[in-house]
């Protein structure tokens, strides 16, 4: 039985999008007073930007790694594509907010 080759492009893009969201949210909060839309993550951001960053990285990176590891499973591939679409939309929102600030 052959093992399918994993595609590493989507997880790399997803990691970049998560980091973009982290940076943009931190800038919005610290310089413009705009809070985090996610109520769970908002509580960490209100405590400190470092606390928010550590929590976001600790939740995101292992999840992406796990989805990437099991990329040969349909559900994991769906999860990677779904999260990439969501974070791409978030990136567009960040872009439009930055352009209009």
PDB file of N, CA and C in Angstrom:
ATOM      1  N   UNK A   1       0.838  -1.178   0.000  1.00  0.00           N
ATOM      2  CA  UNK A   1       0.000   0.000   0.000  1.00  0.00           C
ATOM      3  C   UNK A   1       0.888   1.247   0.000  1.00  0.00           C
ATOM      4  N   UNK A   2       0.609   2.134  -0.921  1.00  0.00           N
ATOM      5  CA  UNK A   2       1.373   3.380  -1.028  1.00  0.00           C
ATOM      6  C   UNK A   2       0.829   4.412  -0.053  1.00  0.00           C
ATOM      7  N   UNK A   3       1.736   5.188   0.510  1.00  0.00           N
ATOM      8  CA  UNK A   3       1.273   6.303   1.336  1.00  0.00           C
ATOM      9  C   UNK A   3       1.213   7.548   0.452  1.00  0.00           C
ATOM     10  N   UNK A   4       0.190   8.314   0.655  1.00  0.00           N
ATOM     11  CA  UNK A   4       0.032   9.527  -0.136  1.00  0.00           C
ATOM     12  C   UNK A   4       1.009  10.587   0.357  1.00  0.00           C
ATOM     13  N   UNK A   5       1.582  11.303  -0.597  1.00  0.00           N
ATOM     14  CA  UNK A   5       2.495  12.387  -0.249  1.00  0.00           C
ATOM     15  C   UNK A   5       1.688  13.554   0.309  1.00  0.00           C
ATOM     16  N   UNK A   6       2.165  14.096   1.396  1.00  0.00           N
ATOM     17  CA  UNK A   6       1.478  15.232   2.015  1.00  0.00           C
ATOM     18  C   UNK A   6       1.830  16.529   1.303  1.00  0.00           C
ATOM     19  N   UNK A   7       0.855  17.389   1.213  1.00  0.00           N
ATOM     20  CA  UNK A   7       1.057  18.712   0.655  1.00  0.00           C
ATOM     21  C   UNK A   7       1.392  19.652   1.808  1.00  0.00           C
ATOM     22  N   UNK A   8       2.560  20.254   1.779  1.00  0.00           N
ATOM     23  CA  UNK A   8       2.956  21.127   2.886  1.00  0.00           C
ATOM     24  C   UNK A   8       2.648  22.601   2.603  1.00  0.00           C
ATOM     25  N   UNK A   9       2.123  22.904   1.416  1.00  0.00           N
ATOM     26  CA  UNK A   9       1.845  24.292   1.067  1.00  0.00           C
ATOM     27  C   UNK A   9       0.715  24.879   1.916  1.00  0.00           C
ATOM     28  N   UNK A  10      -0.392  24.173   2.016  1.00  0.00           N
ATOM     29  CA  UNK A  10      -1.563  24.688   2.744  1.00  0.00           C
ATOM     30  C   UNK A  10      -1.247  24.927   4.220  1.00  0.00           C
ATOM     31  N   UNK A  11      -0.599  23.994   4.929  1.00  0.00           N
ATOM     32  CA  UNK A  11      -0.266  24.285   6.332  1.00  0.00           C
ATOM     33  C   UNK A  11       0.678  25.493   6.487  1.00  0.00           C
ATOM     34  N   UNK A  12       1.608  25.657   5.555  1.00  0.00           N
ATOM     35  CA  UNK A  12       2.507  26.820   5.634  1.00  0.00           C
ATOM     36  C   UNK A  12       1.746  28.123   5.443  1.00  0.00           C
ATOM     37  N   UNK A  13       0.841  28.132   4.485  1.00  0.00           N
ATOM     38  CA  UNK A  13       0.004  29.321   4.268  1.00  0.00           C
ATOM     39  C   UNK A  13      -0.850  29.584   5.501  1.00  0.00           C
ATOM     40  N   UNK A  14      -1.401  28.543   6.079  1.00  0.00           N
ATOM     41  CA  UNK A  14      -2.233  28.693   7.266  1.00  0.00           C
ATOM     42  C   UNK A  14      -1.440  29.262   8.438  1.00  0.00           C
ATOM     43  N   UNK A  15      -0.218  28.812   8.619  1.00  0.00           N
ATOM     44  CA  UNK A  15       0.637  29.352   9.682  1.00  0.00           C
ATOM     45  C   UNK A  15       0.896  30.837   9.446  1.00  0.00           C
ATOM     46  N   UNK A  16       1.183  31.213   8.213  1.00  0.00           N
ATOM     47  CA  UNK A  16       1.402  32.632   7.898  1.00  0.00           C
ATOM     48  C   UNK A  16       0.157  33.465   8.164  1.00  0.00           C
ATOM     49  N   UNK A  17      -0.995  32.932   7.810  1.00  0.00           N
ATOM     50  CA  UNK A  17      -2.249  33.658   8.054  1.00  0.00           C
ATOM     51  C   UNK A  17      -2.541  33.807   9.546  1.00  0.00           C
ATOM     52  N   UNK A  18      -2.243  32.779  10.322  1.00  0.00           N
ATOM     53  CA  UNK A  18      -2.438  32.854  11.776  1.00  0.00           C
ATOM     54  C   UNK A  18      -1.508  33.916  12.370  1.00  0.00           C
ATOM     55  N   UNK A  19      -0.269  33.930  11.919  1.00  0.00           N
ATOM     56  CA  UNK A  19       0.683  34.936  12.418  1.00  0.00           C
ATOM     57  C   UNK A  19       0.272  36.342  11.998  1.00  0.00           C
ATOM     58  N   UNK A  20      -0.239  36.496  10.775  1.00  0.00           N
ATOM     59  CA  UNK A  20      -0.746  37.790  10.321  1.00  0.00           C
ATOM     60  C   UNK A  20      -1.899  38.245  11.212  1.00  0.00           C
ATOM     61  N   UNK A  21      -2.799  37.335  11.526  1.00  0.00           N
ATOM     62  CA  UNK A  21      -3.925  37.658  12.404  1.00  0.00           C
ATOM     63  C   UNK A  21      -3.430  38.061  13.788  1.00  0.00           C
ATOM     64  N   UNK A  22      -2.453  37.348  14.296  1.00  0.00           N
ATOM     65  CA  UNK A  22      -1.874  37.658  15.607  1.00  0.00           C
ATOM     66  C   UNK A  22      -1.282  39.067  15.631  1.00  0.00           C
ATOM     67  N   UNK A  23      -0.488  39.374  14.633  1.00  0.00           N
ATOM     68  CA  UNK A  23       0.164  40.689  14.569  1.00  0.00           C
ATOM     69  C   UNK A  23      -0.861  41.796  14.375  1.00  0.00           C
ATOM     70  N   UNK A  24      -1.780  41.591  13.430  1.00  0.00           N
ATOM     71  CA  UNK A  24      -2.774  42.626  13.146  1.00  0.00           C
ATOM     72  C   UNK A  24      -3.676  42.878  14.352  1.00  0.00           C
ATOM     73  N   UNK A  25      -4.111  41.824  15.006  1.00  0.00           N
ATOM     74  CA  UNK A  25      -4.965  41.988  16.186  1.00  0.00           C
ATOM     75  C   UNK A  25      -4.224  42.708  17.302  1.00  0.00           C
ATOM     76  N   UNK A  26      -2.964  42.383  17.489  1.00  0.00           N
ATOM     77  CA  UNK A  26      -2.164  43.057  18.525  1.00  0.00           C
ATOM     78  C   UNK A  26      -2.009  44.544  18.218  1.00  0.00           C
ATOM     79  N   UNK A  27      -1.767  44.875  16.966  1.00  0.00           N
ATOM     80  CA  UNK A  27      -1.635  46.284  16.570  1.00  0.00           C
ATOM     81  C   UNK A  27      -2.959  47.013  16.753  1.00  0.00           C
ATOM     82  N   UNK A  28      -4.037  46.396  16.294  1.00  0.00           N
ATOM     83  CA  UNK A  28      -5.354  47.020  16.445  1.00  0.00           C
ATOM     84  C   UNK A  28      -5.644  47.324  17.904  1.00  0.00           C
ATOM     85  N   UNK A  29      -5.391  46.361  18.764  1.00  0.00           N
ATOM     86  CA  UNK A  29      -5.713  46.519  20.176  1.00  0.00           C
ATOM     87  C   UNK A  29      -4.831  47.576  20.841  1.00  0.00           C
ATOM     88  N   UNK A  30      -3.528  47.506  20.598  1.00  0.00           N
ATOM     89  CA  UNK A  30      -2.589  48.393  21.296  1.00  0.00           C
ATOM     90  C   UNK A  30      -2.582  49.820  20.780  1.00  0.00           C
ATOM     91  N   UNK A  31      -2.827  50.027  19.497  1.00  0.00           N
ATOM     92  CA  UNK A  31      -2.737  51.370  18.935  1.00  0.00           C
ATOM     93  C   UNK A  31      -4.085  52.021  18.654  1.00  0.00           C
ATOM     94  N   UNK A  32      -5.115  51.224  18.416  1.00  0.00           N
ATOM     95  CA  UNK A  32      -6.403  51.780  18.040  1.00  0.00           C
ATOM     96  C   UNK A  32      -7.530  51.407  19.000  1.00  0.00           C
ATOM     97  N   UNK A  33      -7.246  50.558  19.976  1.00  0.00           N
ATOM     98  CA  UNK A  33      -8.260  50.169  20.949  1.00  0.00           C
ATOM     99  C   UNK A  33      -9.334  49.235  20.406  1.00  0.00           C
ATOM    100  N   UNK A  34      -9.060  48.607  19.265  1.00  0.00           N
ATOM    101  CA  UNK A  34     -10.019  47.680  18.677  1.00  0.00           C
ATOM    102  C   UNK A  34      -9.766  46.300  19.279  1.00  0.00           C
ATOM    103  N   UNK A  35     -10.796  45.707  19.843  1.00  0.00           N
ATOM    104  CA  UNK A  35     -10.649  44.428  20.526  1.00  0.00           C
ATOM    105  C   UNK A  35     -10.714  43.222  19.602  1.00  0.00           C
ATOM    106  N   UNK A  36     -10.511  42.080  20.180  1.00  0.00           N
ATOM    107  CA  UNK A  36     -10.590  40.794  19.489  1.00  0.00           C
ATOM    108  C   UNK A  36     -12.052  40.391  19.348  1.00  0.00           C
ATOM    109  N   UNK A  37     -12.441  39.905  18.182  1.00  0.00           N
ATOM    110  CA  UNK A  37     -13.830  39.502  17.941  1.00  0.00           C
ATOM    111  C   UNK A  37     -14.165  38.182  18.639  1.00  0.00           C
ATOM    112  N   UNK A  38     -13.184  37.320  18.806  1.00  0.00           N
ATOM    113  CA  UNK A  38     -13.395  36.032  19.457  1.00  0.00           C
ATOM    114  C   UNK A  38     -13.438  36.250  20.974  1.00  0.00           C
ATOM    115  N   UNK A  39     -14.576  35.998  21.622  1.00  0.00           N
ATOM    116  CA  UNK A  39     -14.690  36.271  23.055  1.00  0.00           C
ATOM    117  C   UNK A  39     -13.701  35.473  23.906  1.00  0.00           C
ATOM    118  N   UNK A  40     -13.406  34.237  23.515  1.00  0.00           N
ATOM    119  CA  UNK A  40     -12.455  33.424  24.261  1.00  0.00           C
ATOM    120  C   UNK A  40     -11.062  34.052  24.208  1.00  0.00           C
ATOM    121  N   UNK A  41     -10.610  34.426  23.027  1.00  0.00           N
ATOM    122  CA  UNK A  41      -9.277  35.011  22.875  1.00  0.00           C
ATOM    123  C   UNK A  41      -9.228  36.444  23.391  1.00  0.00           C
ATOM    124  N   UNK A  42     -10.357  37.112  23.400  1.00  0.00           N
ATOM    125  CA  UNK A  42     -10.415  38.491  23.878  1.00  0.00           C
ATOM    126  C   UNK A  42      -9.982  38.598  25.343  1.00  0.00           C
ATOM    127  N   UNK A  43     -10.354  37.618  26.131  1.00  0.00           N
ATOM    128  CA  UNK A  43      -9.979  37.660  27.547  1.00  0.00           C
ATOM    129  C   UNK A  43      -8.458  37.593  27.723  1.00  0.00           C
ATOM    130  N   UNK A  44      -7.781  36.844  26.869  1.00  0.00           N
ATOM    131  CA  UNK A  44      -6.324  36.777  26.936  1.00  0.00           C
ATOM    132  C   UNK A  44      -5.693  38.086  26.475  1.00  0.00           C
ATOM    133  N   UNK A  45      -6.268  38.694  25.452  1.00  0.00           N
ATOM    134  CA  UNK A  45      -5.728  39.956  24.932  1.00  0.00           C
ATOM    135  C   UNK A  45      -5.894  41.077  25.950  1.00  0.00           C
ATOM    136  N   UNK A  46      -6.997  41.069  26.666  1.00  0.00           N
ATOM    137  CA  UNK A  46      -7.226  42.105  27.668  1.00  0.00           C
ATOM    138  C   UNK A  46      -6.267  41.983  28.844  1.00  0.00           C
ATOM    139  N   UNK A  47      -5.782  40.771  29.123  1.00  0.00           N
ATOM    140  CA  UNK A  47      -4.782  40.594  30.183  1.00  0.00           C
ATOM    141  C   UNK A  47      -3.442  41.152  29.741  1.00  0.00           C
ATOM    142  N   UNK A  48      -2.974  40.717  28.564  1.00  0.00           N
ATOM    143  CA  UNK A  48      -1.734  41.251  28.002  1.00  0.00           C
ATOM    144  C   UNK A  48      -1.564  40.746  26.577  1.00  0.00           C
ATOM    145  N   UNK A  49      -0.858  41.510  25.778  1.00  0.00           N
ATOM    146  CA  UNK A  49      -0.594  41.118  24.397  1.00  0.00           C
ATOM    147  C   UNK A  49       0.265  39.863  24.354  1.00  0.00           C
ATOM    148  N   UNK A  50       1.216  39.754  25.264  1.00  0.00           N
ATOM    149  CA  UNK A  50       2.073  38.570  25.307  1.00  0.00           C
ATOM    150  C   UNK A  50       1.253  37.326  25.657  1.00  0.00           C
ATOM    151  N   UNK A  51       0.359  37.454  26.618  1.00  0.00           N
ATOM    152  CA  UNK A  51      -0.524  36.355  26.995  1.00  0.00           C
ATOM    153  C   UNK A  51      -1.373  35.924  25.798  1.00  0.00           C
ATOM    154  N   UNK A  52      -1.894  36.892  25.057  1.00  0.00           N
ATOM    155  CA  UNK A  52      -2.683  36.618  23.862  1.00  0.00           C
ATOM    156  C   UNK A  52      -1.845  35.886  22.812  1.00  0.00           C
ATOM    157  N   UNK A  53      -0.634  36.373  22.569  1.00  0.00           N
ATOM    158  CA  UNK A  53       0.231  35.772  21.552  1.00  0.00           C
ATOM    159  C   UNK A  53       0.605  34.338  21.910  1.00  0.00           C
ATOM    160  N   UNK A  54       0.969  34.128  23.143  1.00  0.00           N
ATOM    161  CA  UNK A  54       1.349  32.774  23.578  1.00  0.00           C
ATOM    162  C   UNK A  54       0.158  31.818  23.452  1.00  0.00           C
ATOM    163  N   UNK A  55      -1.013  32.264  23.871  1.00  0.00           N
ATOM    164  CA  UNK A  55      -2.204  31.422  23.790  1.00  0.00           C
ATOM    165  C   UNK A  55      -2.557  31.110  22.342  1.00  0.00           C
ATOM    166  N   UNK A  56      -2.509  32.120  21.487  1.00  0.00           N
ATOM    167  CA  UNK A  56      -2.846  31.916  20.073  1.00  0.00           C
ATOM    168  C   UNK A  56      -1.878  30.931  19.424  1.00  0.00           C
ATOM    169  N   UNK A  57      -0.605  31.089  19.692  1.00  0.00           N
ATOM    170  CA  UNK A  57       0.398  30.186  19.116  1.00  0.00           C
ATOM    171  C   UNK A  57       0.243  28.775  19.686  1.00  0.00           C
ATOM    172  N   UNK A  58       0.023  28.683  20.991  1.00  0.00           N
ATOM    173  CA  UNK A  58      -0.114  27.366  21.622  1.00  0.00           C
ATOM    174  C   UNK A  58      -1.380  26.628  21.191  1.00  0.00           C
ATOM    175  N   UNK A  59      -2.396  27.343  20.777  1.00  0.00           N
ATOM    176  CA  UNK A  59      -3.605  26.698  20.274  1.00  0.00           C
ATOM    177  C   UNK A  59      -3.513  26.404  18.776  1.00  0.00           C
ATOM    178  N   UNK A  60      -2.919  27.311  18.025  1.00  0.00           N
ATOM    179  CA  UNK A  60      -2.917  27.198  16.566  1.00  0.00           C
ATOM    180  C   UNK A  60      -1.879  26.222  16.027  1.00  0.00           C
ATOM    181  N   UNK A  61      -0.642  26.377  16.444  1.00  0.00           N
ATOM    182  CA  UNK A  61       0.415  25.570  15.841  1.00  0.00           C
ATOM    183  C   UNK A  61       0.258  24.066  16.067  1.00  0.00           C
ATOM    184  N   UNK A  62      -0.047  23.609  17.278  1.00  0.00           N
ATOM    185  CA  UNK A  62      -0.260  22.160  17.430  1.00  0.00           C
ATOM    186  C   UNK A  62      -1.456  21.647  16.614  1.00  0.00           C
ATOM    187  N   UNK A  63      -2.490  22.461  16.511  1.00  0.00           N
ATOM    188  CA  UNK A  63      -3.656  22.061  15.723  1.00  0.00           C
ATOM    189  C   UNK A  63      -3.304  21.922  14.251  1.00  0.00           C
ATOM    190  N   UNK A  64      -2.556  22.884  13.729  1.00  0.00           N
ATOM    191  CA  UNK A  64      -2.131  22.822  12.327  1.00  0.00           C
ATOM    192  C   UNK A  64      -1.208  21.626  12.119  1.00  0.00           C
ATOM    193  N   UNK A  65      -0.303  21.399  13.065  1.00  0.00           N
ATOM    194  CA  UNK A  65       0.609  20.259  12.954  1.00  0.00           C
ATOM    195  C   UNK A  65      -0.175  18.947  12.910  1.00  0.00           C
ATOM    196  N   UNK A  66      -1.179  18.833  13.786  1.00  0.00           N
ATOM    197  CA  UNK A  66      -1.982  17.617  13.844  1.00  0.00           C
ATOM    198  C   UNK A  66      -2.767  17.406  12.548  1.00  0.00           C
ATOM    199  N   UNK A  67      -3.381  18.469  12.040  1.00  0.00           N
ATOM    200  CA  UNK A  67      -4.110  18.355  10.779  1.00  0.00           C
ATOM    201  C   UNK A  67      -3.168  17.995   9.636  1.00  0.00           C
ATOM    202  N   UNK A  68      -1.977  18.575   9.648  1.00  0.00           N
ATOM    203  CA  UNK A  68      -0.998  18.265   8.610  1.00  0.00           C
ATOM    204  C   UNK A  68      -0.533  16.812   8.705  1.00  0.00           C
ATOM    205  N   UNK A  69      -0.326  16.325   9.911  1.00  0.00           N
ATOM    206  CA  UNK A  69       0.146  14.961  10.117  1.00  0.00           C
ATOM    207  C   UNK A  69      -0.845  13.943   9.562  1.00  0.00           C
ATOM    208  N   UNK A  70      -2.131  14.221   9.718  1.00  0.00           N
ATOM    209  CA  UNK A  70      -3.158  13.301   9.256  1.00  0.00           C
ATOM    210  C   UNK A  70      -3.830  13.789   7.967  1.00  0.00           C
ATOM    211  N   UNK A  71      -3.051  14.479   7.147  1.00  0.00           N
ATOM    212  CA  UNK A  71      -3.569  15.052   5.920  1.00  0.00           C
ATOM    213  C   UNK A  71      -4.094  13.988   4.949  1.00  0.00           C
ATOM    214  N   UNK A  72      -3.690  12.739   5.126  1.00  0.00           N
ATOM    215  CA  UNK A  72      -4.193  11.676   4.260  1.00  0.00           C
ATOM    216  C   UNK A  72      -5.645  11.313   4.593  1.00  0.00           C
ATOM    217  N   UNK A  73      -6.159  11.817   5.699  1.00  0.00           N
ATOM    218  CA  UNK A  73      -7.562  11.599   6.090  1.00  0.00           C
ATOM    219  C   UNK A  73      -8.407  12.751   5.546  1.00  0.00           C
ATOM    220  N   UNK A  74      -9.589  12.415   5.087  1.00  0.00           N
ATOM    221  CA  UNK A  74     -10.469  13.413   4.472  1.00  0.00           C
ATOM    222  C   UNK A  74     -10.824  14.528   5.457  1.00  0.00           C
ATOM    223  N   UNK A  75     -11.118  14.173   6.687  1.00  0.00           N
ATOM    224  CA  UNK A  75     -11.524  15.180   7.670  1.00  0.00           C
ATOM    225  C   UNK A  75     -10.393  16.173   7.958  1.00  0.00           C
ATOM    226  N   UNK A  76      -9.162  15.701   8.019  1.00  0.00           N
ATOM    227  CA  UNK A  76      -8.029  16.591   8.256  1.00  0.00           C
ATOM    228  C   UNK A  76      -7.811  17.516   7.066  1.00  0.00           C
ATOM    229  N   UNK A  77      -7.928  16.989   5.851  1.00  0.00           N
ATOM    230  CA  UNK A  77      -7.794  17.840   4.654  1.00  0.00           C
ATOM    231  C   UNK A  77      -8.877  18.901   4.644  1.00  0.00           C
ATOM    232  N   UNK A  78     -10.100  18.488   4.974  1.00  0.00           N
ATOM    233  CA  UNK A  78     -11.202  19.440   5.050  1.00  0.00           C
ATOM    234  C   UNK A  78     -10.907  20.517   6.091  1.00  0.00           C
ATOM    235  N   UNK A  79     -10.394  20.109   7.252  1.00  0.00           N
ATOM    236  CA  UNK A  79     -10.063  21.061   8.313  1.00  0.00           C
ATOM    237  C   UNK A  79      -9.021  22.071   7.874  1.00  0.00           C
ATOM    238  N   UNK A  80      -7.978  21.596   7.189  1.00  0.00           N
ATOM    239  CA  UNK A  80      -6.933  22.508   6.696  1.00  0.00           C
ATOM    240  C   UNK A  80      -7.498  23.509   5.696  1.00  0.00           C
ATOM    241  N   UNK A  81      -8.294  23.022   4.760  1.00  0.00           N
ATOM    242  CA  UNK A  81      -8.868  23.910   3.740  1.00  0.00           C
ATOM    243  C   UNK A  81      -9.853  24.880   4.383  1.00  0.00           C
ATOM    244  N   UNK A  82     -10.698  24.383   5.285  1.00  0.00           N
ATOM    245  CA  UNK A  82     -11.680  25.231   5.957  1.00  0.00           C
ATOM    246  C   UNK A  82     -10.984  26.346   6.748  1.00  0.00           C
ATOM    247  N   UNK A  83      -9.980  25.985   7.545  1.00  0.00           N
ATOM    248  CA  UNK A  83      -9.265  26.995   8.336  1.00  0.00           C
ATOM    249  C   UNK A  83      -8.524  27.985   7.449  1.00  0.00           C
ATOM    250  N   UNK A  84      -7.971  27.516   6.347  1.00  0.00           N
ATOM    251  CA  UNK A  84      -7.278  28.427   5.428  1.00  0.00           C
ATOM    252  C   UNK A  84      -8.262  29.422   4.827  1.00  0.00           C
ATOM    253  N   UNK A  85      -9.445  28.960   4.460  1.00  0.00           N
ATOM    254  CA  UNK A  85     -10.469  29.870   3.920  1.00  0.00           C
ATOM    255  C   UNK A  85     -10.876  30.893   4.977  1.00  0.00           C
ATOM    256  N   UNK A  86     -11.121  30.432   6.200  1.00  0.00           N
ATOM    257  CA  UNK A  86     -11.526  31.343   7.278  1.00  0.00           C
ATOM    258  C   UNK A  86     -10.445  32.387   7.542  1.00  0.00           C
ATOM    259  N   UNK A  87      -9.189  31.944   7.684  1.00  0.00           N
ATOM    260  CA  UNK A  87      -8.106  32.882   7.973  1.00  0.00           C
ATOM    261  C   UNK A  87      -7.801  33.789   6.788  1.00  0.00           C
ATOM    262  N   UNK A  88      -8.092  33.343   5.565  1.00  0.00           N
ATOM    263  CA  UNK A  88      -7.946  34.220   4.397  1.00  0.00           C
ATOM    264  C   UNK A  88      -8.978  35.339   4.465  1.00  0.00           C
ATOM    265  N   UNK A  89     -10.196  35.002   4.849  1.00  0.00           N
ATOM    266  CA  UNK A  89     -11.224  36.036   5.008  1.00  0.00           C
ATOM    267  C   UNK A  89     -10.841  37.003   6.124  1.00  0.00           C
ATOM    268  N   UNK A  90     -10.302  36.479   7.211  1.00  0.00           N
ATOM    269  CA  UNK A  90      -9.836  37.333   8.305  1.00  0.00           C
ATOM    270  C   UNK A  90      -8.717  38.258   7.821  1.00  0.00           C
ATOM    271  N   UNK A  91      -7.819  37.732   6.992  1.00  0.00           N
ATOM    272  CA  UNK A  91      -6.728  38.551   6.448  1.00  0.00           C
ATOM    273  C   UNK A  91      -7.284  39.690   5.596  1.00  0.00           C
ATOM    274  N   UNK A  92      -8.321  39.412   4.797  1.00  0.00           N
ATOM    275  CA  UNK A  92      -8.943  40.472   3.999  1.00  0.00           C
ATOM    276  C   UNK A  92      -9.584  41.524   4.900  1.00  0.00           C
ATOM    277  N   UNK A  93     -10.212  41.100   5.968  1.00  0.00           N
ATOM    278  CA  UNK A  93     -10.804  42.056   6.916  1.00  0.00           C
ATOM    279  C   UNK A  93      -9.711  42.928   7.519  1.00  0.00           C
ATOM    280  N   UNK A  94      -8.607  42.310   7.937  1.00  0.00           N
ATOM    281  CA  UNK A  94      -7.493  43.086   8.484  1.00  0.00           C
ATOM    282  C   UNK A  94      -6.980  44.091   7.454  1.00  0.00           C
ATOM    283  N   UNK A  95      -6.853  43.650   6.225  1.00  0.00           N
ATOM    284  CA  UNK A  95      -6.369  44.542   5.168  1.00  0.00           C
ATOM    285  C   UNK A  95      -7.288  45.746   5.010  1.00  0.00           C
ATOM    286  N   UNK A  96      -8.589  45.518   4.901  1.00  0.00           N
ATOM    287  CA  UNK A  96      -9.518  46.625   4.690  1.00  0.00           C
ATOM    288  C   UNK A  96      -9.590  47.550   5.891  1.00  0.00           C
ATOM    289  N   UNK A  97      -9.455  47.014   7.082  1.00  0.00           N
ATOM    290  CA  UNK A  97      -9.445  47.878   8.270  1.00  0.00           C
ATOM    291  C   UNK A  97      -8.184  48.744   8.270  1.00  0.00           C
ATOM    292  N   UNK A  98      -7.022  48.134   7.964  1.00  0.00           N
ATOM    293  CA  UNK A  98      -5.783  48.916   7.924  1.00  0.00           C
ATOM    294  C   UNK A  98      -5.819  50.006   6.869  1.00  0.00           C
ATOM    295  N   UNK A  99      -6.410  49.710   5.721  1.00  0.00           N
ATOM    296  CA  UNK A  99      -6.494  50.700   4.649  1.00  0.00           C
ATOM    297  C   UNK A  99      -7.384  51.863   5.063  1.00  0.00           C
ATOM    298  N   UNK A 100      -8.408  51.586   5.845  1.00  0.00           N
ATOM    299  CA  UNK A 100      -9.371  52.626   6.209  1.00  0.00           C
ATOM    300  C   UNK A 100      -9.107  53.284   7.560  1.00  0.00           C
ATOM    301  N   UNK A 101      -8.033  52.901   8.249  1.00  0.00           N
ATOM    302  CA  UNK A 101      -7.731  53.550   9.534  1.00  0.00           C
ATOM    303  C   UNK A 101      -7.113  54.905   9.331  1.00  0.00           C
TER     304      UNK A 101
END
